Coordinates of C-alpha atoms in Angstrom, one line a residue:
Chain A
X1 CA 0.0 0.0 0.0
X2 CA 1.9 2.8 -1.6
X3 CA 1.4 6.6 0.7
X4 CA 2.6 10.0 -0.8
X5 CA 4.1 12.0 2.0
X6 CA 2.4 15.2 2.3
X7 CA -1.4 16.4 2.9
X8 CA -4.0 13.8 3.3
X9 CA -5.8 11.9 5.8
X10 CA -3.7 9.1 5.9
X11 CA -5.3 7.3 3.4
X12 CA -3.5 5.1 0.8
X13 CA -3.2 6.7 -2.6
X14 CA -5.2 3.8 -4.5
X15 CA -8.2 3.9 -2.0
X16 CA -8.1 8.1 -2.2
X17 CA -7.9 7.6 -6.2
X18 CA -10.9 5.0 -6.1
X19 CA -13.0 8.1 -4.0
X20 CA -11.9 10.6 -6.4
X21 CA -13.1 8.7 -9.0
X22 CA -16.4 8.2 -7.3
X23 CA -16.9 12.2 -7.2
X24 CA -16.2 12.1 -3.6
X25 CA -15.8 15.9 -2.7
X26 CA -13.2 15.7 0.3
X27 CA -11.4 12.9 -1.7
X28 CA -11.0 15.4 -4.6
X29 CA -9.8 17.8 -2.3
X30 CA -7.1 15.7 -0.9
X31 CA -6.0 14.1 -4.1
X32 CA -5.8 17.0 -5.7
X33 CA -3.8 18.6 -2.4
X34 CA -1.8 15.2 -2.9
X35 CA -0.5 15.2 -6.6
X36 CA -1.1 18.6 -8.1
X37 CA 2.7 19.9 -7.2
X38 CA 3.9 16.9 -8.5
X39 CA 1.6 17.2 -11.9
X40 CA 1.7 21.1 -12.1
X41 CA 6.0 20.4 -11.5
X42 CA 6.0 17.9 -14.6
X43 CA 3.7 19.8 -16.8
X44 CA 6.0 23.4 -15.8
X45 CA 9.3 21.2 -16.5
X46 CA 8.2 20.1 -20.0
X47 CA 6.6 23.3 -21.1
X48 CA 8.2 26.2 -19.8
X49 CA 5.1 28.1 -20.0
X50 CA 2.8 28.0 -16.9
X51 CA -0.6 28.9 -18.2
X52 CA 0.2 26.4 -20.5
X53 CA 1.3 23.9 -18.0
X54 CA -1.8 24.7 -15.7
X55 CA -4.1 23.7 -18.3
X56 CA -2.3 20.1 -18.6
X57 CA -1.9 19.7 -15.3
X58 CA -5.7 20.7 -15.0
X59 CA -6.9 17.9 -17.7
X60 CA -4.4 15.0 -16.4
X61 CA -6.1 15.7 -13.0
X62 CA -9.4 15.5 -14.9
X63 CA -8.7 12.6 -16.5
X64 CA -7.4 10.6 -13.4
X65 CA -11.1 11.5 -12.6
X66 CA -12.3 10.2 -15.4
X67 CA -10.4 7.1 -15.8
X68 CA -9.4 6.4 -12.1
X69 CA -11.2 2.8 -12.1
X70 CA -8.3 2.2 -15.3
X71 CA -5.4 2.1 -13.0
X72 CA -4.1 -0.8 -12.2
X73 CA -2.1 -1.3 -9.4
X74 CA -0.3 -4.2 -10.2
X75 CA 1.1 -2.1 -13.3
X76 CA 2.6 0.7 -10.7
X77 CA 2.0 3.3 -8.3
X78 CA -0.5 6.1 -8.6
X79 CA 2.1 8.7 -8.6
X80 CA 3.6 6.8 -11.8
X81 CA -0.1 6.4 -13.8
X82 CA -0.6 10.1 -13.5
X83 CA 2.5 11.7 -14.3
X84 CA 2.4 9.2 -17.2
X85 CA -0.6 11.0 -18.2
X86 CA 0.6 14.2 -17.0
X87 CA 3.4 13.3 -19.8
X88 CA 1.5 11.9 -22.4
X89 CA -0.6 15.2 -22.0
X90 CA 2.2 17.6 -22.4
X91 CA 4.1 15.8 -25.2
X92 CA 0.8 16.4 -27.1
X93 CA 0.8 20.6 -26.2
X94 CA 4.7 20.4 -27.3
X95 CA 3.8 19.3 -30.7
X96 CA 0.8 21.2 -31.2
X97 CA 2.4 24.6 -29.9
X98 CA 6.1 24.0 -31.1
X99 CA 6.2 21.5 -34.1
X100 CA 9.9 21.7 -34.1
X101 CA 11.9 20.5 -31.7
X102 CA 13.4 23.0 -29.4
X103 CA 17.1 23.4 -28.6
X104 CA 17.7 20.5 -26.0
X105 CA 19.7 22.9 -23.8
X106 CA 16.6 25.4 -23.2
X107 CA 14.6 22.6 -22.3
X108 CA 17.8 21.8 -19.6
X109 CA 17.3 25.2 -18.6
X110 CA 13.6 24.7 -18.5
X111 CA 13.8 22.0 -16.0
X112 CA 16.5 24.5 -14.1
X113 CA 13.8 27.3 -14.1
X114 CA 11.0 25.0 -12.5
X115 CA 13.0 23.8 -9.9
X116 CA 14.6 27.2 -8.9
X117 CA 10.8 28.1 -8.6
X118 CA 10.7 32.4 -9.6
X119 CA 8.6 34.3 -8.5
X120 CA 5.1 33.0 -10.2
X121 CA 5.7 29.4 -8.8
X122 CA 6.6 28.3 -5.6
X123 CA 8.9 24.6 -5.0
X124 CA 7.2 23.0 -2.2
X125 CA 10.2 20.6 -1.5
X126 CA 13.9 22.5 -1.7
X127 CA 14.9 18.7 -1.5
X128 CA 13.9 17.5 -4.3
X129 CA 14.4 20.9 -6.4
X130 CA 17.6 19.5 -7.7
X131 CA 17.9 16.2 -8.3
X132 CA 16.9 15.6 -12.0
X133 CA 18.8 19.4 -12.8
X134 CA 22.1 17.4 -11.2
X135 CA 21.4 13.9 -12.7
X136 CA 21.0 15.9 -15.8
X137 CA 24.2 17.7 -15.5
X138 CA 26.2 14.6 -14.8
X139 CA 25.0 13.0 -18.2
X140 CA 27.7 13.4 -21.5
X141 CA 26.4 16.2 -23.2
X142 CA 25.3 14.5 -26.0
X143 CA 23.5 11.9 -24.3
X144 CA 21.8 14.9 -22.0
X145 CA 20.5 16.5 -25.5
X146 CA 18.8 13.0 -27.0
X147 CA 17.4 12.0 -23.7
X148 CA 15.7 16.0 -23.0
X149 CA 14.5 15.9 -26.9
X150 CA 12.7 12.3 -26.1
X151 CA 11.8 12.2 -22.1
X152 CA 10.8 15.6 -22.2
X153 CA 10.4 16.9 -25.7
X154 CA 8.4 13.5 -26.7
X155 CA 10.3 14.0 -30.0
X156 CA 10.6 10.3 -32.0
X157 CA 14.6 9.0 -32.7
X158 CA 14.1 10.1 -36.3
X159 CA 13.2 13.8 -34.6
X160 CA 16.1 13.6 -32.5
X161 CA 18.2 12.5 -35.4
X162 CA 17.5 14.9 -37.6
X163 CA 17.6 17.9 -35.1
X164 CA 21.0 17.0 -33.8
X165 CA 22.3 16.0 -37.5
X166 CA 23.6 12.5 -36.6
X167 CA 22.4 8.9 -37.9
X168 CA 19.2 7.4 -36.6
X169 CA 21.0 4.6 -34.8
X170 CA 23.4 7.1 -33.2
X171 CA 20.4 8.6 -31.7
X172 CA 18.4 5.3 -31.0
X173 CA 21.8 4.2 -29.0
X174 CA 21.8 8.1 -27.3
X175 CA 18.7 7.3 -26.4
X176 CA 18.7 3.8 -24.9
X177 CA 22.0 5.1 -23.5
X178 CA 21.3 7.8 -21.8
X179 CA 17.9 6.5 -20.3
X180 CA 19.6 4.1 -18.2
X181 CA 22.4 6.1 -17.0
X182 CA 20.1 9.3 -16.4
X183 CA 18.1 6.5 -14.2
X184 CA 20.9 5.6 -12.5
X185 CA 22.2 9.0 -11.6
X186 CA 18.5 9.9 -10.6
X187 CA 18.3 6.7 -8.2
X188 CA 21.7 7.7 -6.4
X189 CA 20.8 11.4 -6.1
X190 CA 17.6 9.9 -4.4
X191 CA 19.7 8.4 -1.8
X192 CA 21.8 10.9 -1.4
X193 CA 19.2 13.3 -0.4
Chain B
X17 CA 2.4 -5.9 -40.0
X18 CA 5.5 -6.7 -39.9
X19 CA 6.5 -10.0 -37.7
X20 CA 9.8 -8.7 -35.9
X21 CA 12.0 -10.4 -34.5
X22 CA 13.9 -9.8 -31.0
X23 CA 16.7 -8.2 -32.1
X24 CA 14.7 -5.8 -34.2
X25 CA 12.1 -5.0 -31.0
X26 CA 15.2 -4.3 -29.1
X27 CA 16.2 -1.7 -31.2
X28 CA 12.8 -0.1 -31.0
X29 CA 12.5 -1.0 -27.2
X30 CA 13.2 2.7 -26.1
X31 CA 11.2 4.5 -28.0
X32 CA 8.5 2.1 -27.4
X33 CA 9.0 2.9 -23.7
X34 CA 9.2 6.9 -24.2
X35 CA 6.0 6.3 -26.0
X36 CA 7.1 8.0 -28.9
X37 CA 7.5 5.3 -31.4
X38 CA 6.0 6.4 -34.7
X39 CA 2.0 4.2 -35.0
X40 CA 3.1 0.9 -37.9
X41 CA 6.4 0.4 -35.7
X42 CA 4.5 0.7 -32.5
X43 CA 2.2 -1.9 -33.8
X44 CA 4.5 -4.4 -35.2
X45 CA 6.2 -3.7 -31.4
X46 CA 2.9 -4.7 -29.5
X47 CA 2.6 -7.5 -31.9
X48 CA 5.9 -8.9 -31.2
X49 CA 5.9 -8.0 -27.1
X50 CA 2.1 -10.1 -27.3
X51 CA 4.0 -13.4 -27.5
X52 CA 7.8 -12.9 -26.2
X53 CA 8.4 -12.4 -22.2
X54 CA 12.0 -11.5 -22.6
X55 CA 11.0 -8.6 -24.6
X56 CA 8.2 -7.7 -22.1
X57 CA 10.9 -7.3 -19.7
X58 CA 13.1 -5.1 -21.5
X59 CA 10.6 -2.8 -22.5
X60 CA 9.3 -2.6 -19.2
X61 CA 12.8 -2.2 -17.6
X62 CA 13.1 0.7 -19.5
X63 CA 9.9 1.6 -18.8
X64 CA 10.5 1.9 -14.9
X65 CA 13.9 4.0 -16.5
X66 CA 11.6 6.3 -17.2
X67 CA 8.9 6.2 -14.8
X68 CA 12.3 6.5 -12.0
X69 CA 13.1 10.0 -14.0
X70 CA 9.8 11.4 -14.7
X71 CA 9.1 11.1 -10.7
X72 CA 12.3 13.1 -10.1
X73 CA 10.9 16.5 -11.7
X74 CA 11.0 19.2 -9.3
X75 CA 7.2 19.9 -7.6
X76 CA 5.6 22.8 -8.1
X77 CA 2.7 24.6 -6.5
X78 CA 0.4 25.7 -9.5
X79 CA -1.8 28.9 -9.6
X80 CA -4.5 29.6 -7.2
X81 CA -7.9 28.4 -8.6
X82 CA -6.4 25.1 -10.4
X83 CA -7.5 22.9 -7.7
X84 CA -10.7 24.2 -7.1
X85 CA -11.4 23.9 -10.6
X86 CA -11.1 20.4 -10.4
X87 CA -12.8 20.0 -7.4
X88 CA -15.7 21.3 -8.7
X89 CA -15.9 19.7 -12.0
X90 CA -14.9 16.5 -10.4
X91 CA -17.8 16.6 -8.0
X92 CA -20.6 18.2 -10.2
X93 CA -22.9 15.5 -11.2
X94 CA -23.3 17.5 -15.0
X95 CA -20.3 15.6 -16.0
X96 CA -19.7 12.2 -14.7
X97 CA -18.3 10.0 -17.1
X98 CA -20.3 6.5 -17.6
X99 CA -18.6 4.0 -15.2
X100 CA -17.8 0.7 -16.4
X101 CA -18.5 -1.7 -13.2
X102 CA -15.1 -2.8 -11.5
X103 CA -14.3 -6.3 -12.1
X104 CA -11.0 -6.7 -11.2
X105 CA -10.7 -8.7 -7.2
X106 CA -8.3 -5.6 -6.1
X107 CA -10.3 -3.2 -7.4
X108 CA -13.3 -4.5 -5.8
X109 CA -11.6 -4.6 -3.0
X110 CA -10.2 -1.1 -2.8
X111 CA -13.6 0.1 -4.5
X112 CA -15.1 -1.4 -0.5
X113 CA -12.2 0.3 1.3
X114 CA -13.6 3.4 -0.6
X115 CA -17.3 3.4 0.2
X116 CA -16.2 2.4 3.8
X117 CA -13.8 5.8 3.7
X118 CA -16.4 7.7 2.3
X119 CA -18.4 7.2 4.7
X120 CA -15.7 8.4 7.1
X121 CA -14.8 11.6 5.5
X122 CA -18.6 12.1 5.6
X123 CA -18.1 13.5 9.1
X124 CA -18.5 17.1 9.2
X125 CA -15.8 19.5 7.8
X126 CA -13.8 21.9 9.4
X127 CA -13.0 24.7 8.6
X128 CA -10.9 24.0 5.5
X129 CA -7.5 25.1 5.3
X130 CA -6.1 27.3 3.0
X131 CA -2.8 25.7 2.7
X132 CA -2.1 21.9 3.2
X133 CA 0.7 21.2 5.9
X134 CA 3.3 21.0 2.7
X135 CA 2.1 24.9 1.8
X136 CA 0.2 23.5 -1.1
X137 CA -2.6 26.0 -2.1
X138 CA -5.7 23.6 -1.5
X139 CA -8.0 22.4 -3.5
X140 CA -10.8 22.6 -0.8
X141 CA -14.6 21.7 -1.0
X142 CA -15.8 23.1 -5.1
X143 CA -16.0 26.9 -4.5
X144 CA -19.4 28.2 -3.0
X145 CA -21.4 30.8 -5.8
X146 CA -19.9 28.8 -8.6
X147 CA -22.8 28.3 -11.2
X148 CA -22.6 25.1 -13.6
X149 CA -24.4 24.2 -16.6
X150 CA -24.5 21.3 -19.1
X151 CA -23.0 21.5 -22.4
X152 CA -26.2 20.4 -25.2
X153 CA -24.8 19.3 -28.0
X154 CA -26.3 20.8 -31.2
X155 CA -27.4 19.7 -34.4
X156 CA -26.6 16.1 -34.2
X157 CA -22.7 16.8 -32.5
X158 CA -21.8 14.5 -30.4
X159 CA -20.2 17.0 -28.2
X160 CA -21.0 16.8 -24.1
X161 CA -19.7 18.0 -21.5
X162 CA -20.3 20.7 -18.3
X163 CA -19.2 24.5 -17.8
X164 CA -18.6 26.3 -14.8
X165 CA -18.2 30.0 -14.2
X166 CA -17.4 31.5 -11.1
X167 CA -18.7 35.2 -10.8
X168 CA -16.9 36.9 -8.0
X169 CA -13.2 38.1 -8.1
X170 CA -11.4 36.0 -9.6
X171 CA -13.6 35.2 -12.2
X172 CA -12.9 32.8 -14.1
X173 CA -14.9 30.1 -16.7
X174 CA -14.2 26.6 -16.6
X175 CA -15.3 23.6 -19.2
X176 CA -15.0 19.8 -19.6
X177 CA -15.4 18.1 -22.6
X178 CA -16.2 15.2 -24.3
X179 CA -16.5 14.0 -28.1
X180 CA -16.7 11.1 -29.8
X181 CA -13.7 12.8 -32.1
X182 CA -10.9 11.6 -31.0
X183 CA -9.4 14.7 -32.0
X184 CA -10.5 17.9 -32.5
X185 CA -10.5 21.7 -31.4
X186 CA -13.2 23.7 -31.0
X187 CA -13.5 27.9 -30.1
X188 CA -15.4 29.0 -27.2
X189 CA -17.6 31.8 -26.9
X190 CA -19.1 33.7 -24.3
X191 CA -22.6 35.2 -24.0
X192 CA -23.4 38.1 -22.0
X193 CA -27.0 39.5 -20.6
X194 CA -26.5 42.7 -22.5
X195 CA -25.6 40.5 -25.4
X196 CA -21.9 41.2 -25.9
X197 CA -20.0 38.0 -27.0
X198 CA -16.3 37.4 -26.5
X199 CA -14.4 34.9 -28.3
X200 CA -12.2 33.2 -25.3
X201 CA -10.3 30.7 -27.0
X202 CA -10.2 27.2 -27.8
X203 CA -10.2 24.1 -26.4
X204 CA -8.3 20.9 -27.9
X205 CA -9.8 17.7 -27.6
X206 CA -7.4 14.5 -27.4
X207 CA -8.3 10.9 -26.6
X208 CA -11.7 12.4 -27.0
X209 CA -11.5 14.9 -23.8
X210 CA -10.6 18.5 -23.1
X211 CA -11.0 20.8 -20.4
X212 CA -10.3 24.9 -20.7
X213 CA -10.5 28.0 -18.6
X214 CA -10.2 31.7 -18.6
X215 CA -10.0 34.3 -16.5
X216 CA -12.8 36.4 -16.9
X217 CA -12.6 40.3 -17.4
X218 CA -14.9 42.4 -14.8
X219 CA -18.4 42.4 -16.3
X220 CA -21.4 44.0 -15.5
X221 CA -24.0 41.8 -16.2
X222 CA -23.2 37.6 -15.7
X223 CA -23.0 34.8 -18.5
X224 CA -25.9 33.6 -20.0
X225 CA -24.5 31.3 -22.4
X226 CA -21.5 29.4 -23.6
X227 CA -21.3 28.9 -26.8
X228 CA -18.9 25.9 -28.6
X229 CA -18.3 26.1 -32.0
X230 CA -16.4 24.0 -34.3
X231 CA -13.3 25.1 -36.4
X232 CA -16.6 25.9 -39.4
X233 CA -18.0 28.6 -36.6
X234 CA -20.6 26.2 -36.5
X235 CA -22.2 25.3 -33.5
X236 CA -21.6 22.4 -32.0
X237 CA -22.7 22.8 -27.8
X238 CA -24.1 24.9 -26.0
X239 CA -24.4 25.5 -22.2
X240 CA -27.3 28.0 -20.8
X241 CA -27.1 29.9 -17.2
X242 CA -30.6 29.8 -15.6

């Protein structure tokens, strides 16, 4: 039984996500409470923009509503099964508001900017504020670019390929690459903290 | 389709992960991952890869007002989607731990907090004085869904959608009582859902009408304020 730290009652995030999806009032409240930093954070980090990232993070929320009796539980935690829609929702507003790719190194800087939290957002845990800008920073530079382009741009291999002018298995192996030593780097910056 | 084999699925086992593997290779992919286990596991290390980094993003508090939204739409009965029963053991199981919590946090409320103990703004109960509507669809559109406008400072308008497109944006109009319209944006639908807000400029007289029209102008819903 998987709890997120934070604001709640106590409850277990699958039994909270079950009342939400019911249209229970103070369940909404407290999932919302629960996982909208965490959503709004993604959303922010893959955007840049944050009218743009509050409407994502406004429709994954709604559609953990609208789907909550989809999640599975034996297919991961709750945290994972939203941001993965959180995700899915903001590589969609990428491509529909910037159909090219952007430079990999703004997007770097993008997830710098959400976790130094300006003056229009606010990080809730100076803990965690760093630990993917570090990972990221630890990562070969090339690697860094393919994996920002695909984890956080949604761009395809081909995409990634062609933007940073190098053959499509070059960029496949970048990718694969970097993935497991960005997870890696992520894991012991975890246990670091 | 293409029958691949397990060299080829590995090469593609990334991007399958990412989710950004272009729609024939994707399907050759499933196709492939339907009937080999060593594959499965692969993909779905690489899966957890990602899953590991996504979690790591930094968390943010959003604007004021996002989690009322929700609330409200969420709990508004204009809206509910059609709920397939739960036949999954575990999630008739957690569905009973549910009920039994429900009736728990039926107790009466406090006074709510304005920030959770993490400084969260909260969501809180849906906003007293917000009026809601349904969204009619017009003229044989298959277009549904429930509008919410809160009058007092901040204003703001809120909609959920649904369409049986699976794709599809749609402009937004608002209708004054003195008659004034204003154009206030668009709303995307993907996966056949969309929600949309706007902060509303002061007004004079309230809302009477939201009007959703298709990329045509013509209209396709419409939601009327009693």
């Amino acid at each position: 039984m998987r709890r997120t730290p934070g604001a709640g009652h106590g409850l277990s995030d699958e039994s909270l996500l079950t009342a939400f999806g019911l249209g229970e009032p103070r369940a909404a409240a407290t999932f919302i409470d629960r996982f909208q930093g965490r959503v709004y954070g993604l959303a922010l980090t893959m955007l840049g923009d944050p009218a743009l990232a509050e409407d994502v993070a406004q429709e994954a929320l709604l559609r953990a509503w609208r789907h909550a009796e989809a999640y599975d539980a034996r297919r991961g935690s709750v945290v994972t099964w939203l941001l993965a829609i959180t995700r899915n929702l903001a590589i969609d507003a990428v491509r529909l508001h910037r159909p090219s790719p952007t430079d990999p190194e703004t997007v770097v800087a993008l997830v710098g900017a959400a976790s130094d939290a300006g003056p229009a957002e606010r990080a809730i845990r100076a803990d965690e504020r760093s630990g993917l800008v570090d990972a990221l920073s630890r990562l070969p530079v090339a690697q860094r670019r393919a994996i920002v382009l695909a984890v956080f741009g949604g761009r395809s291999a081909q995409e990634v390929a062609s933007r940073e002018g190098i053959p499509l298995g070059t960029a496949k192996t970048r990718i694969r690459d970097g993935l497991i030593r960005l997870r890696g780097l992520v894991d012991s910056e975890a246990m670091r903290a | 389709m293409t029958r691949l084999t397990c060299a080829q699925l590995d090469a593609l086992a990334p991007e399958l992960a990412l989710g950004i593997l272009p729609g024939d290779e994707r399907a050759d992919a499933v196709a492939h991952l339907d009937h080999c286990r060593e594959c499965r596991l692969v993909v779905a290390e690489l899966t957890q890869a990602l899953d590991t980094i996504v979690a790591a993003a930094p968390v943010v508090g959003p604007p004021k007002g996002l989690g009322r939204r929700v609330a409200t739409a969420t709990t508004s009965t204009r809206d509910r989607p059609h709920r397939r029963p739960f036949r999954r053991p575990a999630a008739l199981a957690a569905l009973a731990g549910a009920l039994a919590l429900t009736a728990a946090l039926a107790a009466p409320a406090r006074d709510h907090p304005s920030r959770t103990a993490t400084g969260m703004p909260s969501a809180g109960p849906a906003a007293p004085g917000v009026r809601t509507a349904a969204l009619v669809p017009v003229g044989g559109e298959r277009i549904t869904g429930a509008v919410f406008v809160q009058p007092s400072s901040p204003a703001w308008v809120f909609m959920t959608v649904s369409d049986d497109d699976e794709t599809s944006t749609y402009t937004c109009e608002l209708v004054y009582g003195d008659g004034h319209t204003l154009n206030a944006g668009s709303v995307a639908i993907r996966g056949g859902t969309g929600s949309w807000r706007r902060d509303l400029p002061r007004a004079t007289t309230p809302i009477t009408k939201v009007n959703v029209r298709a990329s045509d102008g013509t209209l396709s819903a419409q939601a009327t304020f009693g």
